[in-house]
Coordinates of C-alpha atoms in Angstrom, one line a residue:
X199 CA 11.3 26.0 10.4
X200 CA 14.7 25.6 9.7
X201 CA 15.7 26.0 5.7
X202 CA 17.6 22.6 6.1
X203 CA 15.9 19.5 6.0
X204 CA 18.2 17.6 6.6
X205 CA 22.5 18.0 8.3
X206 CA 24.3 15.5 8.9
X207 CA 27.7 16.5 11.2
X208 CA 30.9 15.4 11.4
X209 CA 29.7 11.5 10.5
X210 CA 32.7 9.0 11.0
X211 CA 32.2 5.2 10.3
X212 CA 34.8 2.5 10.6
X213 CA 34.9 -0.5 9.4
X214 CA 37.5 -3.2 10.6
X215 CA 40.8 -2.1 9.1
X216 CA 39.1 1.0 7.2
X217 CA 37.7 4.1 8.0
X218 CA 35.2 4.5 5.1
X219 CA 34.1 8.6 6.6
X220 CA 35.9 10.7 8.3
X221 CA 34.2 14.1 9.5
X222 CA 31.7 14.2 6.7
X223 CA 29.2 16.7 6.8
X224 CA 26.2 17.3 4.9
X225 CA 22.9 20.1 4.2
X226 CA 20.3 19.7 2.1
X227 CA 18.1 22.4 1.7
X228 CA 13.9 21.9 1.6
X229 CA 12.9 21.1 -1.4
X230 CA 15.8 20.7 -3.6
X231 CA 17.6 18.0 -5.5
X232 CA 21.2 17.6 -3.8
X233 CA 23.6 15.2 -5.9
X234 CA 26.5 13.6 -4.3
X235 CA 29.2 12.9 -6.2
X236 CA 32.8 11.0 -5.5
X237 CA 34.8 8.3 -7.2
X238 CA 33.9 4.7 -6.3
X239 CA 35.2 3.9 -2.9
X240 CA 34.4 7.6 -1.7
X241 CA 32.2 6.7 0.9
X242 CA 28.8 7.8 -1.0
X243 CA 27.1 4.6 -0.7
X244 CA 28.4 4.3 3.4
X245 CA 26.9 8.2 4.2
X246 CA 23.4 7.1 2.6
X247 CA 23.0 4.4 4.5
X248 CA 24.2 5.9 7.5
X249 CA 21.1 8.6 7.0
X250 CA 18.7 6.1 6.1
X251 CA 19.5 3.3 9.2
X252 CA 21.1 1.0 7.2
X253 CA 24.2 1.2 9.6
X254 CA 21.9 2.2 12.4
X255 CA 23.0 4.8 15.3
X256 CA 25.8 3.4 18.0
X257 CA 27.8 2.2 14.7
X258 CA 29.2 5.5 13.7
X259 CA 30.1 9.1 15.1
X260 CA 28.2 12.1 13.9
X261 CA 24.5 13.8 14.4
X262 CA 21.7 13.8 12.1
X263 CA 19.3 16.4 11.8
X264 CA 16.1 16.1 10.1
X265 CA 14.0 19.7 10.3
X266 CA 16.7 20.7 13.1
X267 CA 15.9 17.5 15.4
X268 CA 18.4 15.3 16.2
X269 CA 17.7 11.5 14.7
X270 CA 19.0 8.4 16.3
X271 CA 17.7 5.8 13.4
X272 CA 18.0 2.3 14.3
X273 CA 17.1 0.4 11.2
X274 CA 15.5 1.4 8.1
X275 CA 11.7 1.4 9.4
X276 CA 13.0 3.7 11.6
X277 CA 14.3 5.8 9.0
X278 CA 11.3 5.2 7.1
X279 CA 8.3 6.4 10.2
X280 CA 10.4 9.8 9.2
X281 CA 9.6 10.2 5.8
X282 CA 13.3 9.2 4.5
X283 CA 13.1 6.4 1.9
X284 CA 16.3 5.1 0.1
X285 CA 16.1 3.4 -3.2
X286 CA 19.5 1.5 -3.7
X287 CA 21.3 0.6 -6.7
X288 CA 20.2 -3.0 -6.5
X289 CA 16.2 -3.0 -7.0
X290 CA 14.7 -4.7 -3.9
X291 CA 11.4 -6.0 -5.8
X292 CA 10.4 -9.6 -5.9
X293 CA 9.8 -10.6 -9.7
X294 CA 6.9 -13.2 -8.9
X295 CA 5.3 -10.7 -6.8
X296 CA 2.3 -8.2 -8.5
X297 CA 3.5 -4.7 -9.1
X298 CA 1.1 -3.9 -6.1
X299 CA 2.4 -6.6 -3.4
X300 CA 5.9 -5.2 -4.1
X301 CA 4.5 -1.4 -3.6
X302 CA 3.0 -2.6 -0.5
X303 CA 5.3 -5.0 1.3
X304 CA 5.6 -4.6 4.5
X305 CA 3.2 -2.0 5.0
X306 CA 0.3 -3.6 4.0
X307 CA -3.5 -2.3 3.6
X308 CA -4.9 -4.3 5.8
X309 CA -8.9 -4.7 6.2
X310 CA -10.4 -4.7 9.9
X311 CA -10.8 -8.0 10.1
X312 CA -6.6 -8.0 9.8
X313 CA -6.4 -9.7 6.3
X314 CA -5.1 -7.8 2.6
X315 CA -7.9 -5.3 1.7
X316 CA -7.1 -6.4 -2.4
X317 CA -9.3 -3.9 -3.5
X318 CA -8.0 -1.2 -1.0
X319 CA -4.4 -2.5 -2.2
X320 CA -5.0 -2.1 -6.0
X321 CA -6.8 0.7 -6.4
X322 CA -4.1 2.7 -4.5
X323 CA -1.4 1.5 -6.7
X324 CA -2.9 2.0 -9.4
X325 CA -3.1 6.1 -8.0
X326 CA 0.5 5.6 -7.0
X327 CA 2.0 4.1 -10.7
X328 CA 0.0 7.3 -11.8
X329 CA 1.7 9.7 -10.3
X330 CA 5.2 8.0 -11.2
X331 CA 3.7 8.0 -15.2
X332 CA 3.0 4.3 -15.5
X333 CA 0.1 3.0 -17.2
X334 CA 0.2 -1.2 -16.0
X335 CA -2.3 -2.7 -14.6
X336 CA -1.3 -3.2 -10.6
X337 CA -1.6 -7.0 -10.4
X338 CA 1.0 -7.4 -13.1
X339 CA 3.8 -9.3 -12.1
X340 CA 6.7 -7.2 -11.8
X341 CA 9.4 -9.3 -13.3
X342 CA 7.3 -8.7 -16.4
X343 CA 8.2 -5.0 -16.6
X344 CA 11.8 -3.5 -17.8
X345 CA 14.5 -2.6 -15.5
X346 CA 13.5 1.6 -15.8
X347 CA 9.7 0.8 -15.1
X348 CA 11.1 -1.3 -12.2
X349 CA 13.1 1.6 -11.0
X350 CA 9.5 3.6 -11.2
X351 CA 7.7 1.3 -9.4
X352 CA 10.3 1.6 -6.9
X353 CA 9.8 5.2 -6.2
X354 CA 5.9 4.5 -6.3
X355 CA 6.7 2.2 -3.3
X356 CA 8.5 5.3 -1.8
X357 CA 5.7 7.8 -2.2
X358 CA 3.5 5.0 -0.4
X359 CA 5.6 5.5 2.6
X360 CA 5.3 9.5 3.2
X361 CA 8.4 10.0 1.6
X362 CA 9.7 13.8 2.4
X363 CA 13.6 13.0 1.9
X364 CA 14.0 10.4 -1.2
X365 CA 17.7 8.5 -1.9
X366 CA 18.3 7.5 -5.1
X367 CA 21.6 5.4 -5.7
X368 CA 22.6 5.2 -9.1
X369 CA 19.2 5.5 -10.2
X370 CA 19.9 5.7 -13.7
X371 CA 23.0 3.6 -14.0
X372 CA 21.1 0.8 -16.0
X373 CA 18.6 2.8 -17.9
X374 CA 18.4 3.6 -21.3
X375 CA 18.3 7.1 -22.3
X376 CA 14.8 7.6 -22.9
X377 CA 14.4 5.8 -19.4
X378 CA 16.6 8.3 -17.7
X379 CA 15.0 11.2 -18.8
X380 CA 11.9 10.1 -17.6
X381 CA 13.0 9.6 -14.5
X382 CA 14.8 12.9 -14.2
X383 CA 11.5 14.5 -15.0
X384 CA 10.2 12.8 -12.5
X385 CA 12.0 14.3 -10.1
X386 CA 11.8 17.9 -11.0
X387 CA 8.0 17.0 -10.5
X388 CA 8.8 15.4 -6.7
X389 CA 10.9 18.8 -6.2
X390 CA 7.1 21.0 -7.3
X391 CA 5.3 18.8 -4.8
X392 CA 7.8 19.7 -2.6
X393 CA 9.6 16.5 -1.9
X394 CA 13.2 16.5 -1.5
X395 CA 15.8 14.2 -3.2
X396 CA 19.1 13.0 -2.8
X397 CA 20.9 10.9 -6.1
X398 CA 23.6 9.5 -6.2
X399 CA 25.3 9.2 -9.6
X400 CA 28.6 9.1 -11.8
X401 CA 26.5 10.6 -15.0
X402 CA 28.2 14.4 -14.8
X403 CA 25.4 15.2 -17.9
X404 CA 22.3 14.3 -15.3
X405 CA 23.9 16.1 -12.5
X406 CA 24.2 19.0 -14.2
X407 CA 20.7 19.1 -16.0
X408 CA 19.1 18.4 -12.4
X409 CA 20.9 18.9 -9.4
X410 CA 20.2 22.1 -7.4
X411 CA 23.1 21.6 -4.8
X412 CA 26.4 19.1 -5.7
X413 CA 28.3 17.5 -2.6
X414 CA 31.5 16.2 -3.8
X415 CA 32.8 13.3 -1.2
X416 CA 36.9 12.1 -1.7
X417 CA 38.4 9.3 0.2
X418 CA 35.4 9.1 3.0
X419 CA 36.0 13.1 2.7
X420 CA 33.4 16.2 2.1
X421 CA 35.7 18.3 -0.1
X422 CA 33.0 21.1 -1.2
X423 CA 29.0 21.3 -1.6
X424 CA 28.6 23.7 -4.9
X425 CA 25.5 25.5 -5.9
X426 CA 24.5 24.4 -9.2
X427 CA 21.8 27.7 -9.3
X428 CA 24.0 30.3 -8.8
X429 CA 27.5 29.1 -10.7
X430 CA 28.2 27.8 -14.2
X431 CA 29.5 24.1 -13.1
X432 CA 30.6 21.9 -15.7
X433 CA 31.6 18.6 -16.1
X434 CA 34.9 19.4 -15.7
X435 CA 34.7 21.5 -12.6
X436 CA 32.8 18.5 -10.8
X437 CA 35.5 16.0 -12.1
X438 CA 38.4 18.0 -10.3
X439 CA 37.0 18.0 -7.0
X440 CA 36.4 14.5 -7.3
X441 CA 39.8 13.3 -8.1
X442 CA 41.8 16.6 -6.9
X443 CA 43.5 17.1 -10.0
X444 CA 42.7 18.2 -13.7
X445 CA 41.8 14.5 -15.5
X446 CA 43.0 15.8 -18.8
X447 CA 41.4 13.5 -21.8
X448 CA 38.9 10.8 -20.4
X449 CA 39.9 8.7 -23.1
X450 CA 43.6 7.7 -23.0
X451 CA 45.6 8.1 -26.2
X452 CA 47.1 5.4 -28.1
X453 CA 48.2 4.3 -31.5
X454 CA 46.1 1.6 -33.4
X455 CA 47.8 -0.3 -35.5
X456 CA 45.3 -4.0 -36.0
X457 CA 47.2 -7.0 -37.5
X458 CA 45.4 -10.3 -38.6
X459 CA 41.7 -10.8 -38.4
X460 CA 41.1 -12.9 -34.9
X461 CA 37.8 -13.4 -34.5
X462 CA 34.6 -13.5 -37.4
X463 CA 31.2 -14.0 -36.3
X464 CA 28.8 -14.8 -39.6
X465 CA 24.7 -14.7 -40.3
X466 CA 24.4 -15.2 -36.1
X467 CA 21.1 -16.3 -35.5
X468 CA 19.5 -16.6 -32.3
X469 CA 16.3 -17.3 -30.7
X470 CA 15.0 -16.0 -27.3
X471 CA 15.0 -18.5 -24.8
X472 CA 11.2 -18.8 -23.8
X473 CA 9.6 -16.7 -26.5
X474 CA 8.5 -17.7 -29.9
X475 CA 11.1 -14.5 -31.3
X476 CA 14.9 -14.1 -32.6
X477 CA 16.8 -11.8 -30.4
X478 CA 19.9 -11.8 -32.6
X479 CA 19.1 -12.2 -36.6
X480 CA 21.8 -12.6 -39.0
X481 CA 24.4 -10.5 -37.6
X482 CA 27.8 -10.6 -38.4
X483 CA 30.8 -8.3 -37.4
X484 CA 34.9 -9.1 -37.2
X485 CA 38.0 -8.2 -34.8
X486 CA 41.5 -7.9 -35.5
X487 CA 44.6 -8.3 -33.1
X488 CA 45.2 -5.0 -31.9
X489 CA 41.7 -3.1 -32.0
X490 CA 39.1 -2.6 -30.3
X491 CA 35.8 -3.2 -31.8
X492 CA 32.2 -1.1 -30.5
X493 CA 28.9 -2.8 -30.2
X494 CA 26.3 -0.2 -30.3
X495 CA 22.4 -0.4 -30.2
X496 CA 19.7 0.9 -28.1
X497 CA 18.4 -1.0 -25.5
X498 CA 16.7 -4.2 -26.5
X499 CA 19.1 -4.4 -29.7
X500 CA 20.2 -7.9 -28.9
X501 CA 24.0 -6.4 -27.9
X502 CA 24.7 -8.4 -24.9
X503 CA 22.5 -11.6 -26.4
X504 CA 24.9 -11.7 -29.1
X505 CA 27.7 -11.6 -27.0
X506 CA 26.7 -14.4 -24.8
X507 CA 25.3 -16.3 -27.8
X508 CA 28.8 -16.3 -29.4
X509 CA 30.4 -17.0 -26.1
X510 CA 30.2 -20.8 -25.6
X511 CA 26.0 -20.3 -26.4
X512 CA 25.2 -18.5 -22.6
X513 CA 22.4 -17.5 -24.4
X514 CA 19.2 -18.6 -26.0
X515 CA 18.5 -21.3 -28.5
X516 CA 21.4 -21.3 -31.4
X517 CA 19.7 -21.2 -35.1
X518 CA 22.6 -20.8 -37.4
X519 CA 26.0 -18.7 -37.9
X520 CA 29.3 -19.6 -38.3
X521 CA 32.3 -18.3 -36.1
X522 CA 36.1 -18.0 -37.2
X523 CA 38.9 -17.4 -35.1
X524 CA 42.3 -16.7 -37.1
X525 CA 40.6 -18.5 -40.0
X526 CA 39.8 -21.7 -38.7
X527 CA 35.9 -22.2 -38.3
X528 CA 35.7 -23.4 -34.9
X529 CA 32.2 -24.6 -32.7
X530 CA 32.2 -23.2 -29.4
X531 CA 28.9 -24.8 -27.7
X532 CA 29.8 -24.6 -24.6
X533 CA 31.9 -21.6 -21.9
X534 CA 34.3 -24.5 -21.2
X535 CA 35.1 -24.6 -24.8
X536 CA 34.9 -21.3 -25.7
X537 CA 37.5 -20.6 -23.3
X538 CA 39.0 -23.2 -24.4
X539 CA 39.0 -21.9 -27.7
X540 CA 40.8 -18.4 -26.0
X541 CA 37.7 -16.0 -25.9
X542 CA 36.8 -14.4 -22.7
X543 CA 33.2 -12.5 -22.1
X544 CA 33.4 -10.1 -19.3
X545 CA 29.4 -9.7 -18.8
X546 CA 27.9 -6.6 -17.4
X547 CA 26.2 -7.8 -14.7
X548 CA 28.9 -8.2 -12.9
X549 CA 27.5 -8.9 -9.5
X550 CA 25.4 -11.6 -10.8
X551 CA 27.2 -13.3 -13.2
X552 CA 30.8 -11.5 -12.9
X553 CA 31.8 -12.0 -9.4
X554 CA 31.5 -14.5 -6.2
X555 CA 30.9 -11.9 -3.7
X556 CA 31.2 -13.8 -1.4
X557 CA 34.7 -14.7 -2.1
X558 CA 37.9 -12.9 -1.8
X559 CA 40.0 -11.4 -4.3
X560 CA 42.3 -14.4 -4.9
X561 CA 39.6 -16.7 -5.6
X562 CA 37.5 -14.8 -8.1
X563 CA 40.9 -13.7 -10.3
X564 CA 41.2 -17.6 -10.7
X565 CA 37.7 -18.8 -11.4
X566 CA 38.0 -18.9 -15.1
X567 CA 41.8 -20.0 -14.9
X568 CA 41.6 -23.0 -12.5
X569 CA 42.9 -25.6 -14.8
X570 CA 46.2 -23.7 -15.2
X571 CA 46.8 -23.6 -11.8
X572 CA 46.1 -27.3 -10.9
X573 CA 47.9 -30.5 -11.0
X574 CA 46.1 -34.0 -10.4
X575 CA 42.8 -31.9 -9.6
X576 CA 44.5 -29.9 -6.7
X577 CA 44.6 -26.0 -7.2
X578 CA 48.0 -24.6 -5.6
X579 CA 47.0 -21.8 -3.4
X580 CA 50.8 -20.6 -3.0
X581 CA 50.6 -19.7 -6.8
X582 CA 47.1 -18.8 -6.6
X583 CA 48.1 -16.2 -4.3
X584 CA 50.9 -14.8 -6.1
X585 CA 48.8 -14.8 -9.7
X586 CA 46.2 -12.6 -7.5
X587 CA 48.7 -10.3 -6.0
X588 CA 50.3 -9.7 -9.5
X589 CA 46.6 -8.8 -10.7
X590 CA 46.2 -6.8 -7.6
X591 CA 49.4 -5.0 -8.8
X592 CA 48.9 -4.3 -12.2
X593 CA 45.3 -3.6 -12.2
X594 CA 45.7 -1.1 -9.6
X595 CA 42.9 -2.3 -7.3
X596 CA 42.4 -0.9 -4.3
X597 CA 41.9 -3.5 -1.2
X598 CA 44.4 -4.4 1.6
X599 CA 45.1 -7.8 0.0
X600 CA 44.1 -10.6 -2.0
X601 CA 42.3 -12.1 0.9
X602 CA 39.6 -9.3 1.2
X603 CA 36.5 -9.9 0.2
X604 CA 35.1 -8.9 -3.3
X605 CA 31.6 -7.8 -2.4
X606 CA 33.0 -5.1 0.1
X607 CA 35.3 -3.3 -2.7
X608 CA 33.7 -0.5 -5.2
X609 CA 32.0 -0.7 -8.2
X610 CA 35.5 0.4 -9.8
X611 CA 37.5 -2.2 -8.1
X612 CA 34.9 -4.9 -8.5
X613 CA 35.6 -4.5 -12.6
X614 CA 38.8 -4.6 -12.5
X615 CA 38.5 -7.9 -10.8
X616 CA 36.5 -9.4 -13.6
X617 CA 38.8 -8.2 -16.1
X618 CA 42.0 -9.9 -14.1
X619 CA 39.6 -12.8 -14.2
X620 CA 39.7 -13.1 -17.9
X621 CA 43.2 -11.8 -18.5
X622 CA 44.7 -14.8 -15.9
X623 CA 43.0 -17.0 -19.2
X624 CA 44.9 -15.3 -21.4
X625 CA 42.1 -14.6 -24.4
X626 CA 43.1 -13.9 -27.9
X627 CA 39.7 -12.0 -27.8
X628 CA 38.1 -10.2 -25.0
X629 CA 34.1 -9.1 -25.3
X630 CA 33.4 -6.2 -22.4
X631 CA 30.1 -6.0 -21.8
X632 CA 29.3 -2.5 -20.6
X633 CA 32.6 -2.3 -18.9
X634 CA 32.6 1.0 -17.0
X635 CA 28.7 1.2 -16.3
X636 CA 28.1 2.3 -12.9
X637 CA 31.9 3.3 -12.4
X638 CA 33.4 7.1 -11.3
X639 CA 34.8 8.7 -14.7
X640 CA 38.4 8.6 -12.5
X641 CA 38.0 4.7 -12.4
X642 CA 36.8 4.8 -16.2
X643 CA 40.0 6.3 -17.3
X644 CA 41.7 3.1 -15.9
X645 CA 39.7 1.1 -17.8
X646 CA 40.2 2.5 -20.4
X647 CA 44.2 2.6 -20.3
X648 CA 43.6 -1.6 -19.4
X649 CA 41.8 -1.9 -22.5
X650 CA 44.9 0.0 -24.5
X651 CA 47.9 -2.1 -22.5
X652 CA 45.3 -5.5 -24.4
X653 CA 45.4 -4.5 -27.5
X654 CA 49.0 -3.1 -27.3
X655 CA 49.3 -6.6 -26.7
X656 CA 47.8 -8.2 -29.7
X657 CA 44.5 -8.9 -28.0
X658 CA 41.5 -8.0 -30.2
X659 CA 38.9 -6.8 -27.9
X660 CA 35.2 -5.8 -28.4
X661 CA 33.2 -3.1 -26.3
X662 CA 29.8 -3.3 -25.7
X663 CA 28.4 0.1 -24.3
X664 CA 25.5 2.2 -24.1
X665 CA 27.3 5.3 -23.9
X666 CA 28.3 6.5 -27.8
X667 CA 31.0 8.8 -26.5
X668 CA 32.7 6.3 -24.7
X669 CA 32.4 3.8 -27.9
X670 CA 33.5 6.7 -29.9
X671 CA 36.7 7.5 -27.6
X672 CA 37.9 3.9 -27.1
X673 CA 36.9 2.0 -29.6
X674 CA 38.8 1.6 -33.6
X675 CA 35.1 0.6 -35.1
X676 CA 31.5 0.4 -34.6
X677 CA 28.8 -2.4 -35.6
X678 CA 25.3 -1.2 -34.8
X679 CA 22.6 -3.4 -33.8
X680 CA 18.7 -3.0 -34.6
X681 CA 16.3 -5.5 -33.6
X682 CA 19.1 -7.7 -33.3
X683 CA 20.5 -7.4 -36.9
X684 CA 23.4 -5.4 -38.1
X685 CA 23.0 -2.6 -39.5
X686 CA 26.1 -0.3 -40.1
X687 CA 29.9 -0.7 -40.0
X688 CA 31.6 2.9 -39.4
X689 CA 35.3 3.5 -38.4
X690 CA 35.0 5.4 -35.5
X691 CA 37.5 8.2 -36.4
X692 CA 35.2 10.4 -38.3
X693 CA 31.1 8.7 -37.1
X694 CA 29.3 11.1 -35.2
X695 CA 26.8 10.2 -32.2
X696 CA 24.0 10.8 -34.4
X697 CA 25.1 9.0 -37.6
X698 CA 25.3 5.8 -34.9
X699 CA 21.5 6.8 -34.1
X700 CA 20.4 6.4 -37.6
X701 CA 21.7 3.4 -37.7
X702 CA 20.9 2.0 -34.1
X703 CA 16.9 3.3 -35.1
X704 CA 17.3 1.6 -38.3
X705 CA 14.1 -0.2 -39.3
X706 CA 14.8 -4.2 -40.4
X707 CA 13.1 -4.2 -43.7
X708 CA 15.7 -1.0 -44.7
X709 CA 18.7 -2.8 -42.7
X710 CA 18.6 -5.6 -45.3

């Protein structure tokens, strides 16, 4: 038996107008966990579904192996009568569905008489959410359950299907950390039973701590497969074969000097939408023009509630704070008015809430801006066009024009989108809401340098993120945020990672 379970050779897919692989050529040995890695737009995404039928065989050029056999998948139940399972970025689970219907859709345990064997169907979930190390009852709806437990139950609907080759896209790119490491560990424990895994991620840390083998894939490129076993890799190593060049510092220089206070958010109090329970309670933080302000808190903190809260009320049920921008207390019930008012909340869901996917470029940069484009209630599209293009320009994003379509551009490109969005408004304060999540570091450092031409500017911008390195390199200070209250004020020059712990883990009746 060959050592290879899988090769795929000299794979080329077009798409009109772009040719997103060229040549690419991939082996992944039995057993092992094989990273990819590549800046958004690298083709990553395109090769995985390739494999897995997605894009199924007579739309590209190539072979594909799986134990030395040549494969010709033509869908993904093709793929998956094979024992090769993707999980994509995007979880595919139906929230109103049980944890058990979504394990077994489509493949259902069926009784003789042809109908759902219930029994049959919860009792081996149950043995499946075992072995992925969750403890819920199988008939619990899974829109009930957290985004990492979702991702579990994913890969219990995986292991339901014979899975012997395992994709992972992004798999941790909206998990906590405790989350992550879970589900790392769960894959060393797929590797022991001898299951092998593909994952696709941007977190250099995770690659390094797991990966066996590390493909690195540059402009729809392979550029080199390295063997994380026998050679020290680092971070820095992977980061040059992804963007052919040293990076130098991920976090762009630049000199802070903040003016007058812009916004002030006082005693914010919030309460959840459905439940009887505050999700934001009495928290209060401030922005100057000309700095940039962190937002830090573990997951469940009440970080992105409070930004939406403050934000025209996008967010639960408003108890009782007071908000001041330059001075002036101000009531901003509504987005219309908070916009109105010159704030701008880039949210990090960005294909949800962020983006019209199925829009083009020129449309999206606008959305927000409309009103300054229009005259007697008609938009003109000449200057729509030419606002886009300028965005296009400036932001650096990579499409053939402002007439392409924003659900077909990377995660990268896609963010730098929503931030033209809410630049076109002109904000005197910008909230980012996870702004680089599930973006290639190269990408991140453009971000980044965006965030320095805002403030440069005068803009006082806040950054929400879940990575404290990133809030520590970008940002001038850091609230923290526990159980939705704030708990600690540090100038970031100076705070360490684990002073923000203490006070992210800070318990309420001490935070007082």
């Amino acid at each position: 038996m060959s050592e290879n379970i899988l090769e795929m050779r000299a794979i080329t897919k077009t798409f009109p107008g772009v040719k997103a692989l060229e040549d690419v050529s991939l082996a992944v040995r039995r057993g092992e966990i094989h990273a990819i890695c590549g800046e958004n737009g690298a083709g990553k995404s395109t090769l995985m579904k390739v494999l897995s039928g997605v894009y199924p065989a007579g739309t590209y050029e190539g072979e594909i192996l799986l134990d030395g056999e040549p494969q010709r998948f033509s869908g993904i139940r093709d793929s998956e009568q094979h024992g090769v399972v993707i999980i994509h970025q995007e979880l595919a689970l139906i929230p109103h569905l049980s944890v058990a219907e979504n394990i077994f859709l489509g493949n259902e345990r069926l009784s003789v008489r042809g109908v759902v064997d219930w029994n049959r169907t919860n009792a081996e979930a149950g043995e499946l959410l075992r072995r992925v190390g969750l403890r819920e009852n199988p008939i619990t709806p899974v829109g009930q359950l957290g985004v990492g437990k979702q991702q579990l139950v994913e890969i219990a609907k995986a292991l339901s299907k014979d899975v012997r080759l395992l994709i992972l896209d992004e798999p941790t790119a909206a998990l906590n950390d405790d989350d992550s490491e879970h589900l790392l560990g769960l894959l060393r424990q797929l590797r022991e039973q001898g299951i092998t895994c593909i994952i696709i991620s941007h977190k250099l840390g995770e690659i390094t701590a797991v990966a066996d083998a590390t493909t690195i894939i540059r402009d729809g490129r392979t550029i080199e497969t390295l063997d994380m076993r026998a050679d020290e890799i680092s971070q820095e190593r992977i980061i040059r074969g992804m963007v052919g060049r040293e990076l130098g510092d991920r976090f762009p220089e630049r000199t802070s000097t903040p003016g007058e206070e812009v916004l002030r958010v006082e005693g914010w109090t919030v309460r959840h939408p459905v439940q009887d329970r505050l999700v934001v309670d009495d928290a209060s933080f401030t922005v100057r023009a000309g700095e940039v302000v962190g937002i830090a808190g573990l997951m469940g903190a009440g970080r992105t509630e409070l930004a939406m809260s403050v934000f025209g009320r996008s967010y639960g049920k408003y108890v009782s704070g007071k908000l001041y921008l330059h001075g002036q207390e101000v009531q901003a019930r509504s987005v219309q008015e908070a916009i109105a008012h010159r704030m701008a909340y880039a949210t990090e869901d960005r294909k949800t809430f962020g983006l019209n996917l199925i829009d083009d470029i020129r449309g999206n940069v606008s959305a927000a801006g409309l009103r300054k484009l229009s005259r007697r209630g008609w938009v003109n599209r000449h200057e729509e066009v030419k606002v886009a293009e300028e965005s296009r320009r400036s932001m650096r994003i990579k499409a053939p024009g402002v007439m392409s379509v924003v659900g077909g551009l990377s995660g990268g490109n896609q963010q730098k989108v929503v931030l033209s969005k809410w630049v076109y408004t002109d904000p005197d304060v910008l909230i980012l809401d996870e702004p680089t999540r599930g973006i290639d570091v190269g990408a991140k450092v453009e971000i980044y340098t965006i965030i320095n031409k805002l403030v440069a500017a005068g803009k006082a911008v806040v950054v929400i993120s879940s990575e404290l390195p990133e809030l520590l390199g970008v940002c001038d200070r850091i609230y923290t945020l526990a159980e939705g209250r704030t708990t600690g004020e540090l100038p970031a020059r100076g705070a360490s990672q684990e002073r923000l712990m203490q006070l992210m883990t800070q318990e309420k009746d001490t935070a007082r």
